[in-house]
Amino acid sequence: METNKTFTMIKPDAVGNGHIGAILDQIIKGGFKIVAMKYTKLSPEKAGEFYAVHKARPFYGDLVAFMSSGPIVAAILEKDNAVEDFRKLIGATDPAKAEPGTIRNLFAKSIDANAIHGSDSNENAKIEGDFFFSAFEKH
Ligand code: CMP
């Protein structure tokens, strides 16, 4: 059933701007079931580990600093075709290119502060969900 799950984080910009409720509303209305969820804050070490795949990219340092700058909401979501459907719901990484009505179009300001993360594959959805949640926390 792992193919029907994806992982998301509401990022520090969206949490700080008071958009947790509105974003969760869009996620639920989009047909996703919340399987696990936590409000937490990443240390720079943990943010660096989570985004280790981007270590060689020029934006890695800024990304780690931003993702550890304030609280986030991490969640595992379930729906048929979850990974692809969730990426459609959140829109393009760069909010300037995100379709109208998508979460990033509505709530994101820049490619760095882009409101929300969504896993890009089933494999990464499992890795990212396991990064935040123990088996006991996934219902
Ligand atoms: P996210 O989906 O969380 O995955 C990596 C993040 O790096 C991405 O969202 C962006 O917020 C951030 N980022 C900053 N610059 C870039 C870039 N040029 N290309 C892709 N991601 C970027």
mmCIF file with all atom_site columns, C-alpha atoms and ligand atoms in Angstrom:
data_model
loop_
_atom_site.group_PDB
_atom_site.id
_atom_site.type_symbol
_atom_site.label_atom_id
_atom_site.label_alt_id
_atom_site.label_comp_id
_atom_site.label_asym_id
_atom_site.label_entity_id
_atom_site.label_seq_id
_atom_site.pdbx_PDB_ins_code
_atom_site.Cartn_x
_atom_site.Cartn_y
_atom_site.Cartn_z
_atom_site.occupancy
_atom_site.B_iso_or_equiv
_atom_site.pdbx_formal_charge
_atom_site.auth_seq_id
_atom_site.auth_comp_id
_atom_site.auth_asym_id
_atom_site.auth_atom_id
_atom_site.pdbx_PDB_model_num
ATOM   1   C CA  . MET A 1 1   ? 0.000   0.000  0.000   1.00 0.00 ? 1   MET A CA  1
ATOM   2   C CA  . GLU A 1 2   ? 3.071   2.280  0.124   1.00 0.00 ? 2   GLU A CA  1
ATOM   3   C CA  . THR A 1 3   ? 2.380   3.280  -3.495  1.00 0.00 ? 3   THR A CA  1
ATOM   4   C CA  . ASN A 1 4   ? -0.758  5.058  -2.277  1.00 0.00 ? 4   ASN A CA  1
ATOM   5   C CA  . LYS A 1 5   ? 1.087   7.295  0.162   1.00 0.00 ? 5   LYS A CA  1
ATOM   6   C CA  . THR A 1 6   ? 3.066   10.489 -0.096  1.00 0.00 ? 6   THR A CA  1
ATOM   7   C CA  . PHE A 1 7   ? 4.913   12.687 2.377   1.00 0.00 ? 7   PHE A CA  1
ATOM   8   C CA  . THR A 1 8   ? 4.533   16.439 2.868   1.00 0.00 ? 8   THR A CA  1
ATOM   9   C CA  . MET A 1 9   ? 5.921   19.271 4.968   1.00 0.00 ? 9   MET A CA  1
ATOM   10  C CA  . ILE A 1 10  ? 4.213   22.630 5.410   1.00 0.00 ? 10  ILE A CA  1
ATOM   11  C CA  . LYS A 1 11  ? 7.325   24.825 5.396   1.00 0.00 ? 11  LYS A CA  1
ATOM   12  C CA  . PRO A 1 12  ? 8.358   27.568 7.875   1.00 0.00 ? 12  PRO A CA  1
ATOM   13  C CA  . ASP A 1 13  ? 7.060   30.416 5.658   1.00 0.00 ? 13  ASP A CA  1
ATOM   14  C CA  . ALA A 1 14  ? 3.532   28.982 5.450   1.00 0.00 ? 14  ALA A CA  1
ATOM   15  C CA  . VAL A 1 15  ? 3.476   28.050 9.151   1.00 0.00 ? 15  VAL A CA  1
ATOM   16  C CA  . GLY A 1 16  ? 4.746   31.531 10.120  1.00 0.00 ? 16  GLY A CA  1
ATOM   17  C CA  . ASN A 1 17  ? 2.171   33.234 7.895   1.00 0.00 ? 17  ASN A CA  1
ATOM   18  C CA  . GLY A 1 18  ? -0.704  31.354 9.547   1.00 0.00 ? 18  GLY A CA  1
ATOM   19  C CA  . HIS A 1 19  ? -1.571  29.115 6.585   1.00 0.00 ? 19  HIS A CA  1
ATOM   20  C CA  . ILE A 1 20  ? -1.547  25.680 8.276   1.00 0.00 ? 20  ILE A CA  1
ATOM   21  C CA  . GLY A 1 21  ? -5.345  25.479 8.473   1.00 0.00 ? 21  GLY A CA  1
ATOM   22  C CA  . ALA A 1 22  ? -5.996  26.697 4.925   1.00 0.00 ? 22  ALA A CA  1
ATOM   23  C CA  . ILE A 1 23  ? -3.391  24.316 3.477   1.00 0.00 ? 23  ILE A CA  1
ATOM   24  C CA  . LEU A 1 24  ? -4.714  21.293 5.411   1.00 0.00 ? 24  LEU A CA  1
ATOM   25  C CA  . ASP A 1 25  ? -8.195  22.219 4.171   1.00 0.00 ? 25  ASP A CA  1
ATOM   26  C CA  . GLN A 1 26  ? -6.966  22.105 0.538   1.00 0.00 ? 26  GLN A CA  1
ATOM   27  C CA  . ILE A 1 27  ? -5.230  18.768 1.184   1.00 0.00 ? 27  ILE A CA  1
ATOM   28  C CA  . ILE A 1 28  ? -8.363  17.191 2.700   1.00 0.00 ? 28  ILE A CA  1
ATOM   29  C CA  . LYS A 1 29  ? -10.646 18.653 0.009   1.00 0.00 ? 29  LYS A CA  1
ATOM   30  C CA  . GLY A 1 30  ? -8.187  17.230 -2.541  1.00 0.00 ? 30  GLY A CA  1
ATOM   31  C CA  . GLY A 1 31  ? -9.134  13.760 -1.323  1.00 0.00 ? 31  GLY A CA  1
ATOM   32  C CA  . PHE A 1 32  ? -6.094  12.959 0.830   1.00 0.00 ? 32  PHE A CA  1
ATOM   33  C CA  . LYS A 1 33  ? -6.402  11.150 4.146   1.00 0.00 ? 33  LYS A CA  1
ATOM   34  C CA  . ILE A 1 34  ? -3.935  12.153 6.885   1.00 0.00 ? 34  ILE A CA  1
ATOM   35  C CA  . VAL A 1 35  ? -2.170  8.989  8.052   1.00 0.00 ? 35  VAL A CA  1
ATOM   36  C CA  . ALA A 1 36  ? 0.333   10.684 10.398  1.00 0.00 ? 36  ALA A CA  1
ATOM   37  C CA  . MET A 1 37  ? 1.035   14.316 11.288  1.00 0.00 ? 37  MET A CA  1
ATOM   38  C CA  . LYS A 1 38  ? 3.336   16.327 13.575  1.00 0.00 ? 38  LYS A CA  1
ATOM   39  C CA  . TYR A 1 39  ? 4.170   19.974 14.316  1.00 0.00 ? 39  TYR A CA  1
ATOM   40  C CA  . THR A 1 40  ? 7.905   20.161 14.890  1.00 0.00 ? 40  THR A CA  1
ATOM   41  C CA  . LYS A 1 41  ? 11.102  22.092 14.122  1.00 0.00 ? 41  LYS A CA  1
ATOM   42  C CA  . LEU A 1 42  ? 14.122  20.748 12.249  1.00 0.00 ? 42  LEU A CA  1
ATOM   43  C CA  . SER A 1 43  ? 17.625  21.384 13.535  1.00 0.00 ? 43  SER A CA  1
ATOM   44  C CA  . PRO A 1 44  ? 20.104  22.433 10.801  1.00 0.00 ? 44  PRO A CA  1
ATOM   45  C CA  . GLU A 1 45  ? 21.611  18.919 11.089  1.00 0.00 ? 45  GLU A CA  1
ATOM   46  C CA  . LYS A 1 46  ? 18.246  17.208 10.555  1.00 0.00 ? 46  LYS A CA  1
ATOM   47  C CA  . ALA A 1 47  ? 17.272  19.554 7.692   1.00 0.00 ? 47  ALA A CA  1
ATOM   48  C CA  . GLY A 1 48  ? 20.639  18.837 6.048   1.00 0.00 ? 48  GLY A CA  1
ATOM   49  C CA  . GLU A 1 49  ? 20.049  15.103 6.409   1.00 0.00 ? 49  GLU A CA  1
ATOM   50  C CA  . PHE A 1 50  ? 16.516  15.320 4.995   1.00 0.00 ? 50  PHE A CA  1
ATOM   51  C CA  . TYR A 1 51  ? 17.715  17.245 1.932   1.00 0.00 ? 51  TYR A CA  1
ATOM   52  C CA  . ALA A 1 52  ? 21.048  15.385 1.563   1.00 0.00 ? 52  ALA A CA  1
ATOM   53  C CA  . VAL A 1 53  ? 20.078  14.467 -2.014  1.00 0.00 ? 53  VAL A CA  1
ATOM   54  C CA  . HIS A 1 54  ? 20.517  18.187 -2.873  1.00 0.00 ? 54  HIS A CA  1
ATOM   55  C CA  . LYS A 1 55  ? 23.924  18.515 -1.153  1.00 0.00 ? 55  LYS A CA  1
ATOM   56  C CA  . ALA A 1 56  ? 25.769  19.338 -4.384  1.00 0.00 ? 56  ALA A CA  1
ATOM   57  C CA  . ARG A 1 57  ? 23.228  21.963 -5.507  1.00 0.00 ? 57  ARG A CA  1
ATOM   58  C CA  . PRO A 1 58  ? 24.092  25.671 -5.100  1.00 0.00 ? 58  PRO A CA  1
ATOM   59  C CA  . PHE A 1 59  ? 20.918  26.308 -3.098  1.00 0.00 ? 59  PHE A CA  1
ATOM   60  C CA  . TYR A 1 60  ? 21.613  23.577 -0.482  1.00 0.00 ? 60  TYR A CA  1
ATOM   61  C CA  . GLY A 1 61  ? 22.965  25.915 2.237   1.00 0.00 ? 61  GLY A CA  1
ATOM   62  C CA  . ASP A 1 62  ? 20.066  28.364 1.913   1.00 0.00 ? 62  ASP A CA  1
ATOM   63  C CA  . LEU A 1 63  ? 17.581  25.479 1.800   1.00 0.00 ? 63  LEU A CA  1
ATOM   64  C CA  . VAL A 1 64  ? 18.921  23.960 5.028   1.00 0.00 ? 64  VAL A CA  1
ATOM   65  C CA  . ALA A 1 65  ? 18.992  27.366 6.769   1.00 0.00 ? 65  ALA A CA  1
ATOM   66  C CA  . PHE A 1 66  ? 15.438  28.136 5.687   1.00 0.00 ? 66  PHE A CA  1
ATOM   67  C CA  . MET A 1 67  ? 14.001  24.721 6.580   1.00 0.00 ? 67  MET A CA  1
ATOM   68  C CA  . SER A 1 68  ? 15.463  24.959 10.088  1.00 0.00 ? 68  SER A CA  1
ATOM   69  C CA  . SER A 1 69  ? 14.405  28.614 10.602  1.00 0.00 ? 69  SER A CA  1
ATOM   70  C CA  . GLY A 1 70  ? 11.002  27.868 12.158  1.00 0.00 ? 70  GLY A CA  1
ATOM   71  C CA  . PRO A 1 71  ? 8.381   25.205 12.843  1.00 0.00 ? 71  PRO A CA  1
ATOM   72  C CA  . ILE A 1 72  ? 7.045   22.911 10.139  1.00 0.00 ? 72  ILE A CA  1
ATOM   73  C CA  . VAL A 1 73  ? 4.157   20.449 9.876   1.00 0.00 ? 73  VAL A CA  1
ATOM   74  C CA  . ALA A 1 74  ? 5.172   17.004 8.596   1.00 0.00 ? 74  ALA A CA  1
ATOM   75  C CA  . ALA A 1 75  ? 2.549   14.516 7.406   1.00 0.00 ? 75  ALA A CA  1
ATOM   76  C CA  . ILE A 1 76  ? 2.017   11.244 5.599   1.00 0.00 ? 76  ILE A CA  1
ATOM   77  C CA  . LEU A 1 77  ? -0.967  11.335 3.226   1.00 0.00 ? 77  LEU A CA  1
ATOM   78  C CA  . GLU A 1 78  ? -2.901  8.551  1.564   1.00 0.00 ? 78  GLU A CA  1
ATOM   79  C CA  . LYS A 1 79  ? -4.843  8.560  -1.711  1.00 0.00 ? 79  LYS A CA  1
ATOM   80  C CA  . ASP A 1 80  ? -4.842  6.584  -4.947  1.00 0.00 ? 80  ASP A CA  1
ATOM   81  C CA  . ASN A 1 81  ? -1.957  7.849  -7.080  1.00 0.00 ? 81  ASN A CA  1
ATOM   82  C CA  . ALA A 1 82  ? -0.861  9.945  -4.076  1.00 0.00 ? 82  ALA A CA  1
ATOM   83  C CA  . VAL A 1 83  ? 2.587   11.150 -5.233  1.00 0.00 ? 83  VAL A CA  1
ATOM   84  C CA  . GLU A 1 84  ? 1.476   12.437 -8.635  1.00 0.00 ? 84  GLU A CA  1
ATOM   85  C CA  . ASP A 1 85  ? -1.878  13.824 -7.477  1.00 0.00 ? 85  ASP A CA  1
ATOM   86  C CA  . PHE A 1 86  ? -0.240  15.659 -4.579  1.00 0.00 ? 86  PHE A CA  1
ATOM   87  C CA  . ARG A 1 87  ? 2.339   17.287 -6.848  1.00 0.00 ? 87  ARG A CA  1
ATOM   88  C CA  . LYS A 1 88  ? -0.559  18.515 -9.005  1.00 0.00 ? 88  LYS A CA  1
ATOM   89  C CA  . LEU A 1 89  ? -2.307  19.899 -5.909  1.00 0.00 ? 89  LEU A CA  1
ATOM   90  C CA  . ILE A 1 90  ? 0.774   21.834 -4.744  1.00 0.00 ? 90  ILE A CA  1
ATOM   91  C CA  . GLY A 1 91  ? 1.915   23.105 -8.172  1.00 0.00 ? 91  GLY A CA  1
ATOM   92  C CA  . ALA A 1 92  ? 5.378   23.816 -9.585  1.00 0.00 ? 92  ALA A CA  1
ATOM   93  C CA  . THR A 1 93  ? 8.416   24.222 -7.293  1.00 0.00 ? 93  THR A CA  1
ATOM   94  C CA  . ASP A 1 94  ? 8.705   27.858 -8.409  1.00 0.00 ? 94  ASP A CA  1
ATOM   95  C CA  . PRO A 1 95  ? 5.430   29.508 -7.305  1.00 0.00 ? 95  PRO A CA  1
ATOM   96  C CA  . ALA A 1 96  ? 5.689   31.958 -10.224 1.00 0.00 ? 96  ALA A CA  1
ATOM   97  C CA  . LYS A 1 97  ? 5.125   28.915 -12.463 1.00 0.00 ? 97  LYS A CA  1
ATOM   98  C CA  . ALA A 1 98  ? 2.498   27.200 -10.289 1.00 0.00 ? 98  ALA A CA  1
ATOM   99  C CA  . GLU A 1 99  ? -0.983  26.788 -11.808 1.00 0.00 ? 99  GLU A CA  1
ATOM   100 C CA  . PRO A 1 100 ? -3.708  29.087 -10.397 1.00 0.00 ? 100 PRO A CA  1
ATOM   101 C CA  . GLY A 1 101 ? -5.443  27.507 -7.409  1.00 0.00 ? 101 GLY A CA  1
ATOM   102 C CA  . THR A 1 102 ? -2.520  25.270 -6.453  1.00 0.00 ? 102 THR A CA  1
ATOM   103 C CA  . ILE A 1 103 ? -1.162  25.514 -2.905  1.00 0.00 ? 103 ILE A CA  1
ATOM   104 C CA  . ARG A 1 104 ? 2.074   27.179 -4.006  1.00 0.00 ? 104 ARG A CA  1
ATOM   105 C CA  . ASN A 1 105 ? 0.200   29.587 -6.257  1.00 0.00 ? 105 ASN A CA  1
ATOM   106 C CA  . LEU A 1 106 ? -1.986  30.591 -3.315  1.00 0.00 ? 106 LEU A CA  1
ATOM   107 C CA  . PHE A 1 107 ? 0.500   30.583 -0.429  1.00 0.00 ? 107 PHE A CA  1
ATOM   108 C CA  . ALA A 1 108 ? 4.137   30.655 -1.652  1.00 0.00 ? 108 ALA A CA  1
ATOM   109 C CA  . LYS A 1 109 ? 6.302   33.705 -2.224  1.00 0.00 ? 109 LYS A CA  1
ATOM   110 C CA  . SER A 1 110 ? 9.525   32.373 -3.794  1.00 0.00 ? 110 SER A CA  1
ATOM   111 C CA  . ILE A 1 111 ? 11.265  29.174 -4.893  1.00 0.00 ? 111 ILE A CA  1
ATOM   112 C CA  . ASP A 1 112 ? 12.959  29.006 -1.469  1.00 0.00 ? 112 ASP A CA  1
ATOM   113 C CA  . ALA A 1 113 ? 9.927   29.923 0.625   1.00 0.00 ? 113 ALA A CA  1
ATOM   114 C CA  . ASN A 1 114 ? 7.569   27.766 -1.429  1.00 0.00 ? 114 ASN A CA  1
ATOM   115 C CA  . ALA A 1 115 ? 5.099   26.863 1.351   1.00 0.00 ? 115 ALA A CA  1
ATOM   116 C CA  . ILE A 1 116 ? 5.085   23.096 1.002   1.00 0.00 ? 116 ILE A CA  1
ATOM   117 C CA  . HIS A 1 117 ? 7.086   20.017 0.091   1.00 0.00 ? 117 HIS A CA  1
ATOM   118 C CA  . GLY A 1 118 ? 5.766   16.934 -1.685  1.00 0.00 ? 118 GLY A CA  1
ATOM   119 C CA  . SER A 1 119 ? 7.683   13.695 -2.353  1.00 0.00 ? 119 SER A CA  1
ATOM   120 C CA  . ASP A 1 120 ? 8.739   13.204 -5.982  1.00 0.00 ? 120 ASP A CA  1
ATOM   121 C CA  . SER A 1 121 ? 8.474   9.384  -6.110  1.00 0.00 ? 121 SER A CA  1
ATOM   122 C CA  . ASN A 1 122 ? 6.977   6.445  -4.212  1.00 0.00 ? 122 ASN A CA  1
ATOM   123 C CA  . GLU A 1 123 ? 10.466  5.474  -3.100  1.00 0.00 ? 123 GLU A CA  1
ATOM   124 C CA  . ASN A 1 124 ? 11.180  8.934  -1.657  1.00 0.00 ? 124 ASN A CA  1
ATOM   125 C CA  . ALA A 1 125 ? 7.705   9.092  -0.076  1.00 0.00 ? 125 ALA A CA  1
ATOM   126 C CA  . LYS A 1 126 ? 8.620   6.007  1.975   1.00 0.00 ? 126 LYS A CA  1
ATOM   127 C CA  . ILE A 1 127 ? 12.114  7.296  2.858   1.00 0.00 ? 127 ILE A CA  1
ATOM   128 C CA  . GLU A 1 128 ? 10.798  10.756 3.847   1.00 0.00 ? 128 GLU A CA  1
ATOM   129 C CA  . GLY A 1 129 ? 7.837   9.403  5.848   1.00 0.00 ? 129 GLY A CA  1
ATOM   130 C CA  . ASP A 1 130 ? 10.168  7.051  7.730   1.00 0.00 ? 130 ASP A CA  1
ATOM   131 C CA  . PHE A 1 131 ? 12.500  10.000 8.450   1.00 0.00 ? 131 PHE A CA  1
ATOM   132 C CA  . PHE A 1 132 ? 9.796   11.637 10.596  1.00 0.00 ? 132 PHE A CA  1
ATOM   133 C CA  . PHE A 1 133 ? 7.542   8.821  11.790  1.00 0.00 ? 133 PHE A CA  1
ATOM   134 C CA  . SER A 1 134 ? 7.986   5.454  13.488  1.00 0.00 ? 134 SER A CA  1
ATOM   135 C CA  . ALA A 1 135 ? 5.788   2.509  12.447  1.00 0.00 ? 135 ALA A CA  1
ATOM   136 C CA  . PHE A 1 136 ? 3.796   3.068  15.663  1.00 0.00 ? 136 PHE A CA  1
ATOM   137 C CA  . GLU A 1 137 ? 2.846   6.637  14.554  1.00 0.00 ? 137 GLU A CA  1
ATOM   138 C CA  . LYS A 1 138 ? 1.461   5.645  11.114  1.00 0.00 ? 138 LYS A CA  1
ATOM   139 C CA  . HIS A 1 139 ? -2.238  4.764  11.209  1.00 0.00 ? 139 HIS A CA  1
HETATM 140 P P1  . CMP B 2 .   ? 11.244  21.022 -2.244  1.00 0.00 ? 1   CMP B P1  1
HETATM 141 O O1  . CMP B 2 .   ? 10.166  20.358 -3.016  1.00 0.00 ? 1   CMP B O1  1
HETATM 142 O O2  . CMP B 2 .   ? 11.104  21.025 -0.763  1.00 0.00 ? 1   CMP B O2  1
HETATM 143 O O3  . CMP B 2 .   ? 12.656  20.337 -2.613  1.00 0.00 ? 1   CMP B O3  1
HETATM 144 C C1  . CMP B 2 .   ? 13.878  21.035 -2.562  1.00 0.00 ? 1   CMP B C1  1
HETATM 145 C C2  . CMP B 2 .   ? 13.705  22.498 -2.363  1.00 0.00 ? 1   CMP B C2  1
HETATM 146 O O4  . CMP B 2 .   ? 14.813  23.310 -2.722  1.00 0.00 ? 1   CMP B O4  1
HETATM 147 C C3  . CMP B 2 .   ? 12.579  22.999 -3.238  1.00 0.00 ? 1   CMP B C3  1
HETATM 148 O O5  . CMP B 2 .   ? 11.356  22.514 -2.742  1.00 0.00 ? 1   CMP B O5  1
HETATM 149 C C4  . CMP B 2 .   ? 12.798  24.504 -3.192  1.00 0.00 ? 1   CMP B C4  1
HETATM 150 O O6  . CMP B 2 .   ? 12.136  25.120 -2.090  1.00 0.00 ? 1   CMP B O6  1
HETATM 151 C C5  . CMP B 2 .   ? 14.297  24.638 -2.963  1.00 0.00 ? 1   CMP B C5  1
HETATM 152 N N1  . CMP B 2 .   ? 15.000  25.254 -4.103  1.00 0.00 ? 1   CMP B N1  1
HETATM 153 C C6  . CMP B 2 .   ? 15.651  26.426 -4.077  1.00 0.00 ? 1   CMP B C6  1
HETATM 154 N N2  . CMP B 2 .   ? 16.169  26.712 -5.291  1.00 0.00 ? 1   CMP B N2  1
HETATM 155 C C7  . CMP B 2 .   ? 15.828  25.687 -6.113  1.00 0.00 ? 1   CMP B C7  1
HETATM 156 C C8  . CMP B 2 .   ? 16.057  25.400 -7.498  1.00 0.00 ? 1   CMP B C8  1
HETATM 157 N N3  . CMP B 2 .   ? 16.760  26.226 -8.286  1.00 0.00 ? 1   CMP B N3  1
HETATM 158 N N4  . CMP B 2 .   ? 15.535  24.264 -8.004  1.00 0.00 ? 1   CMP B N4  1
HETATM 159 C C9  . CMP B 2 .   ? 14.844  23.387 -7.227  1.00 0.00 ? 1   CMP B C9  1
HETATM 160 N N5  . CMP B 2 .   ? 14.589  23.620 -5.895  1.00 0.00 ? 1   CMP B N5  1
HETATM 161 C C10 . CMP B 2 .   ? 15.061  24.759 -5.351  1.00 0.00 ? 1   CMP B C10 1
#
